[in-house]
Coordinates of C-alpha atoms in Angstrom, one line a residue:
X1 CA 277.1 51.0 387.9
X2 CA 273.6 50.0 388.8
X3 CA 273.2 46.5 390.3
X4 CA 276.8 45.9 389.0
X5 CA 275.4 45.0 385.6
X6 CA 274.8 48.0 383.4
X7 CA 276.2 51.5 383.3
X8 CA 273.9 54.1 384.9
X9 CA 273.7 56.1 381.7
X10 CA 272.4 53.1 379.7
X11 CA 269.7 52.4 382.3
X12 CA 268.6 56.0 382.1
X13 CA 268.5 55.9 378.3
X14 CA 266.5 52.6 378.3
X15 CA 264.0 54.1 380.7
X16 CA 263.0 56.6 378.1
X17 CA 262.1 53.7 375.7
X18 CA 258.5 52.4 375.9
X19 CA 259.1 48.6 376.4
X20 CA 255.6 47.6 375.4
X21 CA 255.7 49.5 372.1
X22 CA 259.2 48.3 371.4
X23 CA 258.2 44.6 372.0
X24 CA 255.3 44.8 369.6
X25 CA 257.4 46.6 367.0
X26 CA 260.1 43.9 367.3
X27 CA 257.4 41.2 366.9
X28 CA 256.2 42.9 363.7
X29 CA 259.7 43.1 362.3
X30 CA 260.2 39.4 363.1
X31 CA 257.1 38.5 361.1
X32 CA 258.4 40.7 358.4
X33 CA 261.7 38.9 358.3
X34 CA 260.0 35.5 358.2
X35 CA 257.8 36.7 355.3
X36 CA 260.7 38.3 353.5
X37 CA 262.7 35.0 353.7
X38 CA 259.8 33.2 352.0
X39 CA 259.1 36.0 349.5
X40 CA 262.8 36.2 348.5
X41 CA 263.0 32.4 347.9
X42 CA 265.1 31.8 351.0
X43 CA 267.5 34.6 350.2
X44 CA 269.3 34.7 353.6
X45 CA 271.5 37.6 352.5
X46 CA 268.5 39.8 351.9
X47 CA 267.1 38.9 355.3
X48 CA 270.4 39.7 356.9
X49 CA 270.5 43.1 355.3
X50 CA 267.0 43.8 356.5
X51 CA 268.1 42.7 360.0
X52 CA 271.0 45.2 359.9
X53 CA 268.5 47.9 358.8
X54 CA 266.3 47.1 361.9
X55 CA 269.4 47.1 364.2
X56 CA 270.3 50.6 362.9
X57 CA 266.7 51.7 363.3
X58 CA 266.7 50.3 366.8
X59 CA 269.7 52.3 367.7
X60 CA 268.2 55.5 366.3
X61 CA 265.0 54.8 368.2
X62 CA 266.8 54.7 371.5
X63 CA 268.8 57.8 370.5
X64 CA 265.7 59.8 369.4
X65 CA 263.8 58.7 372.5
X66 CA 266.3 60.7 374.6
X67 CA 265.6 64.0 372.8
X68 CA 263.2 66.3 374.5
X69 CA 260.3 68.1 372.9
X70 CA 262.1 71.4 373.5
X71 CA 265.2 70.3 371.7
X72 CA 263.3 68.8 368.8
X73 CA 261.2 71.9 368.4
X74 CA 264.5 73.9 368.0
X75 CA 265.5 71.6 365.2
X76 CA 262.3 71.8 363.3
X77 CA 262.9 74.9 361.1
X78 CA 266.5 73.8 360.3
X79 CA 265.6 70.3 359.4
X80 CA 262.7 71.4 357.2
X81 CA 264.9 74.1 355.4
X82 CA 267.7 71.6 354.8
X83 CA 265.2 69.0 353.5
X84 CA 263.7 71.5 351.0
X85 CA 267.1 72.5 349.7
X86 CA 268.0 68.8 349.3
X87 CA 264.8 68.2 347.3
X88 CA 265.7 71.1 345.0
X89 CA 269.2 69.7 344.5
X90 CA 267.6 66.3 343.6
X91 CA 265.8 67.9 340.7
X92 CA 269.0 69.6 339.6
X93 CA 271.8 67.0 340.1
X94 CA 269.9 64.0 341.4
X95 CA 270.7 60.4 340.6
X96 CA 268.1 58.7 338.3
X97 CA 267.1 55.1 338.9
X98 CA 264.3 53.3 337.0
X99 CA 263.1 56.5 335.4
X100 CA 262.8 58.5 338.6
X101 CA 265.2 61.2 339.9
X102 CA 264.9 60.7 343.7
X103 CA 268.4 60.3 345.1
X104 CA 271.5 62.4 345.8
X105 CA 275.0 60.9 345.8
X106 CA 277.3 62.1 348.6
X107 CA 279.6 59.1 348.8
X108 CA 276.4 57.0 349.0
X109 CA 272.9 57.4 347.6
X110 CA 270.4 59.2 350.0
X111 CA 266.8 59.9 349.4
X112 CA 265.9 63.3 350.9
X113 CA 262.2 62.7 350.5
X114 CA 262.4 60.3 353.4
X115 CA 263.7 63.1 355.6
X116 CA 260.6 65.1 354.9
X117 CA 258.3 62.4 356.3
X118 CA 259.6 63.6 359.7
X119 CA 260.6 67.2 358.8
X120 CA 257.1 68.3 357.5
X121 CA 255.1 67.2 360.6
X122 CA 257.8 68.6 362.8
X123 CA 257.7 72.0 361.0
X124 CA 253.9 72.2 361.0
X125 CA 253.7 71.2 364.7
X126 CA 256.4 73.9 365.5
X127 CA 254.3 76.5 363.6
X128 CA 251.1 75.7 365.5
X129 CA 252.9 75.5 368.9
X130 CA 253.6 79.2 368.5
X131 CA 250.0 80.0 367.7
X132 CA 246.7 79.9 369.7
X133 CA 244.6 76.8 369.1
X134 CA 242.3 76.0 367.4
X135 CA 244.1 77.7 364.5
X136 CA 242.8 80.6 362.5
X137 CA 242.1 80.3 358.8
X138 CA 245.2 82.2 357.9
X139 CA 247.3 79.9 360.1
X140 CA 245.9 76.9 358.3
X141 CA 246.7 78.4 354.9
X142 CA 250.3 79.0 355.9
X143 CA 250.5 75.5 357.3
X144 CA 249.2 74.1 354.1
X145 CA 251.8 76.0 352.1
X146 CA 254.5 74.5 354.4
X147 CA 253.1 71.0 353.4
X148 CA 252.6 71.9 349.7
X149 CA 256.1 73.0 348.9
X150 CA 257.9 69.6 349.7
X151 CA 254.9 67.7 348.3
X152 CA 255.2 69.3 344.9
X153 CA 259.0 68.9 344.8
X154 CA 258.7 65.2 345.5
X155 CA 255.9 64.8 342.9
X156 CA 258.2 66.3 340.4
X157 CA 260.8 63.5 340.8
X158 CA 258.2 61.8 340.2
X159 CA 257.2 59.9 343.4
X160 CA 253.5 60.1 343.9
X161 CA 253.4 57.6 346.8
X162 CA 256.0 59.5 348.9
X163 CA 254.5 62.8 348.1
X164 CA 251.1 61.6 349.4
X165 CA 252.7 60.3 352.6
X166 CA 254.5 63.7 353.2
X167 CA 251.2 65.6 352.5
X168 CA 249.2 63.5 354.9
X169 CA 251.8 63.6 357.7
X170 CA 251.5 67.4 357.6
X171 CA 247.7 67.4 357.2
X172 CA 247.3 65.2 360.3
X173 CA 249.1 67.9 362.3
X174 CA 246.6 70.5 361.0
X175 CA 243.7 68.2 361.8
X176 CA 244.9 67.5 365.3
X177 CA 245.5 71.2 365.9
X178 CA 241.7 71.7 365.7
X179 CA 240.8 72.2 362.1
X180 CA 237.1 72.8 361.8
X181 CA 234.8 70.4 360.0
X182 CA 233.7 73.2 357.7
X183 CA 237.2 73.5 356.4
X184 CA 237.6 69.8 356.2
X185 CA 234.4 69.6 354.1
X186 CA 235.6 72.4 351.9
X187 CA 238.9 70.6 351.5
X188 CA 237.1 67.5 350.4
X189 CA 235.1 69.5 347.8
X190 CA 238.3 71.1 346.6
X191 CA 240.0 67.7 346.2
X192 CA 237.0 66.5 344.3
X193 CA 237.2 69.4 341.9
X194 CA 241.0 69.3 341.6
X195 CA 241.3 65.5 341.1
X196 CA 240.2 65.6 337.4
X197 CA 242.6 68.5 336.7
X198 CA 245.4 66.6 338.5
X199 CA 244.6 63.5 336.5
X200 CA 244.8 65.2 333.1
X201 CA 247.5 67.8 333.7
X202 CA 249.5 66.8 336.8
X203 CA 250.1 63.0 336.3
X204 CA 252.6 61.1 334.2
X205 CA 251.2 58.6 331.7
X206 CA 252.1 55.6 333.9
X207 CA 250.3 57.2 336.9
X208 CA 247.1 57.7 334.8
X209 CA 247.3 54.1 333.8
X210 CA 247.4 53.0 337.4
X211 CA 244.3 55.0 338.2
X212 CA 242.5 53.5 335.1
X213 CA 243.6 50.0 336.2
X214 CA 242.0 50.5 339.6
X215 CA 238.5 50.8 338.0
X216 CA 239.1 48.2 335.4
X217 CA 242.0 45.9 336.3
X218 CA 240.9 43.2 333.8
X219 CA 241.3 45.5 330.8
X220 CA 245.0 44.8 330.6
X221 CA 245.8 41.7 332.7
X222 CA 249.2 41.2 331.1
X223 CA 250.2 44.9 331.4
X224 CA 249.1 47.6 333.9
X225 CA 246.6 45.3 335.6
X226 CA 249.0 42.4 336.2
X227 CA 250.2 43.4 339.6
X228 CA 246.8 43.9 341.2
X229 CA 245.3 40.8 339.5
X230 CA 248.1 38.5 340.7
X231 CA 248.0 40.0 344.1
X232 CA 244.2 39.5 344.5
X233 CA 244.7 35.8 343.4
X234 CA 247.4 35.4 346.1
X235 CA 245.3 36.9 348.9
X236 CA 242.2 35.0 347.9
X237 CA 243.9 31.6 347.5
X238 CA 245.2 31.8 351.1
X239 CA 241.7 31.1 352.4
X240 CA 241.1 31.2 356.1
X241 CA 244.3 29.6 357.4
X242 CA 246.7 30.0 354.4
X243 CA 248.9 27.5 352.6
X244 CA 251.7 27.6 355.1
X245 CA 255.0 29.3 355.4
X246 CA 257.1 29.0 352.2
X247 CA 254.2 27.3 350.5
X248 CA 252.7 30.2 348.5
X249 CA 252.3 29.4 344.8
X250 CA 252.0 32.9 343.5
X251 CA 255.3 34.0 345.1
X252 CA 257.4 30.9 344.5
X253 CA 256.2 30.4 340.9
X254 CA 257.1 34.0 340.2
X255 CA 253.6 35.1 339.3
X256 CA 253.6 37.9 342.0
X257 CA 255.8 40.9 341.1
X258 CA 257.6 43.1 343.7
X259 CA 256.8 40.4 346.2
X260 CA 259.5 41.4 348.7
X261 CA 258.6 45.1 348.7
X262 CA 255.3 46.7 347.9
X263 CA 253.3 43.4 347.5
X264 CA 254.7 41.5 350.4
X265 CA 251.2 41.7 352.1
X266 CA 249.9 39.4 349.3
X267 CA 252.7 36.9 350.2
X268 CA 251.7 37.0 353.8
X269 CA 248.0 36.6 353.0
X270 CA 248.6 33.6 350.8
X271 CA 250.8 31.8 353.3
X272 CA 248.9 32.7 356.5
X273 CA 245.4 33.3 355.3
X274 CA 242.6 35.4 356.9
X275 CA 243.6 34.4 360.4
X276 CA 247.2 35.5 359.8
X277 CA 246.0 38.8 358.3
X278 CA 243.8 39.5 361.3
X279 CA 246.7 38.9 363.7
X280 CA 248.9 41.1 361.6
X281 CA 246.3 43.9 361.6
X282 CA 245.9 43.5 365.3
X283 CA 249.6 44.2 365.8
X284 CA 249.4 47.2 363.6
X285 CA 246.4 48.6 365.4
X286 CA 248.0 48.1 368.8
X287 CA 251.1 50.0 367.7
X288 CA 248.9 52.8 366.4
X289 CA 246.9 52.9 369.7
X290 CA 250.1 52.8 371.8
X291 CA 251.6 55.6 369.7
X292 CA 248.5 57.8 370.2
X293 CA 248.5 57.0 373.9
X294 CA 252.1 58.1 374.3
X295 CA 251.4 61.2 372.2
X296 CA 248.6 62.2 374.5
X297 CA 251.1 62.2 377.4
X298 CA 253.2 64.8 375.5
X299 CA 254.8 67.6 377.6
X300 CA 253.5 70.4 375.4
X301 CA 251.5 71.2 372.3
X302 CA 254.3 70.5 369.9
X303 CA 254.9 67.1 371.4
X304 CA 251.2 66.1 371.3
X305 CA 250.7 67.3 367.7
X306 CA 253.9 65.7 366.4
X307 CA 253.4 62.4 368.3
X308 CA 249.8 62.2 367.2
X309 CA 250.6 62.9 363.6
X310 CA 253.4 60.3 363.4
X311 CA 251.1 57.7 364.9
X312 CA 248.2 58.4 362.5
X313 CA 250.6 58.6 359.6
X314 CA 251.7 55.0 360.4
X315 CA 248.0 54.0 360.0
X316 CA 247.9 55.8 356.7
X317 CA 251.0 53.9 355.4
X318 CA 249.2 50.6 356.4
X319 CA 245.9 51.7 354.8
X320 CA 247.5 52.7 351.5
X321 CA 249.6 49.6 351.1
X322 CA 246.9 47.0 352.0
X323 CA 244.3 48.9 349.9
X324 CA 246.7 49.0 347.0
X325 CA 247.6 45.3 347.2
X326 CA 243.9 44.4 347.6
X327 CA 242.9 46.4 344.6
X328 CA 241.0 49.1 346.5
X329 CA 243.5 51.8 345.7
X330 CA 245.8 52.6 342.8
X331 CA 249.3 51.2 342.9
X332 CA 251.5 54.1 344.2
X333 CA 254.6 52.3 345.5
X334 CA 254.0 52.5 349.3
X335 CA 255.7 49.7 351.3
X336 CA 254.0 47.7 354.1
X337 CA 255.5 49.4 357.2
X338 CA 258.2 47.4 359.0
X339 CA 257.5 44.3 356.9
X340 CA 258.4 45.2 353.3
X341 CA 262.1 45.1 352.4
X342 CA 263.7 48.5 352.4
X343 CA 266.4 50.1 354.7
X344 CA 265.3 53.7 354.4
X345 CA 261.7 53.0 355.2
X346 CA 262.5 50.9 358.3
X347 CA 265.1 53.3 359.7
X348 CA 262.7 56.3 359.2
X349 CA 259.8 54.6 360.9
X350 CA 262.0 53.5 363.9
X351 CA 263.2 57.1 364.2
X352 CA 259.6 58.2 364.2
X353 CA 258.7 55.9 367.0
X354 CA 261.7 57.0 369.0
X355 CA 260.5 60.6 368.6
X356 CA 257.0 59.5 369.8
X357 CA 258.6 57.9 372.9
X358 CA 260.7 61.0 373.6
X359 CA 257.6 63.3 373.5
X360 CA 256.4 62.1 376.9
X361 CA 256.5 64.3 379.9
X362 CA 259.9 63.9 381.5
X363 CA 260.2 62.8 385.1
X364 CA 263.2 62.4 387.4
X365 CA 264.0 58.8 386.6
X366 CA 267.6 58.6 387.8
X367 CA 269.4 59.3 391.0
X368 CA 273.1 59.3 391.4
X369 CA 274.5 56.1 393.0
X370 CA 275.5 56.5 396.6

């Protein structure tokens, strides 16, 4: 025992956890729970379930922070392979909910696409860790194929939002590995050419309607434009200082749909206003900065690429959700990270931050008690 209070193994484990990042993550989750309580009309049971999700995520954060870069690198190929197989099984024998076939039932419903949010950047980082950097063109093509396979499988479910998150998590590894600006420019041109084809031939009707609503939300205020219209009213009506906690009209009068999940940012904006939004964004930006800082201290190429990608991906989640709720991006069903209700999302993100913490160079932090 150390100081007669805690077991020595626990002290060693906690020393791998970045206390600063964990404190800010916990503060963000607390704000999320308070907003969820308001958005759910004081549904304490829902808040308790989300608290359990956070507790599970916290345990996994501590666990994954103990795993070295070398060990995680050895898992990368296996985790990626298992994830792809599970995605294929989803399309064959998956459980359908709300018109989407995204789950597998193995005593409980699991969503394999969530696994790929971690498995894809791990796999791409593993691939580049075995290659000279900056990567050659052929290496980039192979890495893109590693990203493309799970992305297309998830799109088939269909789940456009998650497929984009998986794709960007892999792309950020490629970018951080040293992808040239010429290739990035070429990729932008390719996307510009492919986007119309994707719109006409690769999207479901409801997905095309969401894109059309982005450019003309008032064309169908009671249909496809309803979510964005009500969300913009909620954010705008919050003004500079907001209406106060539990005082939002749009949420509590049931004008705002999906207010406890994808559109919880609108609830927060209405109740805490511009000042509250700025504080919330400051917390997010600090988390992203801290994650990138820890990634820069990685013990090898794999660690730095994976930690950097997970940190930037967290920013992308934030960007997509706030852009969607503000009417700047199409509605794609991406939750506000660590604030929206959802167990799988919270647990996956906490695991990701545990991985980031575990990527740091390892020092001798424990000596046997005399």
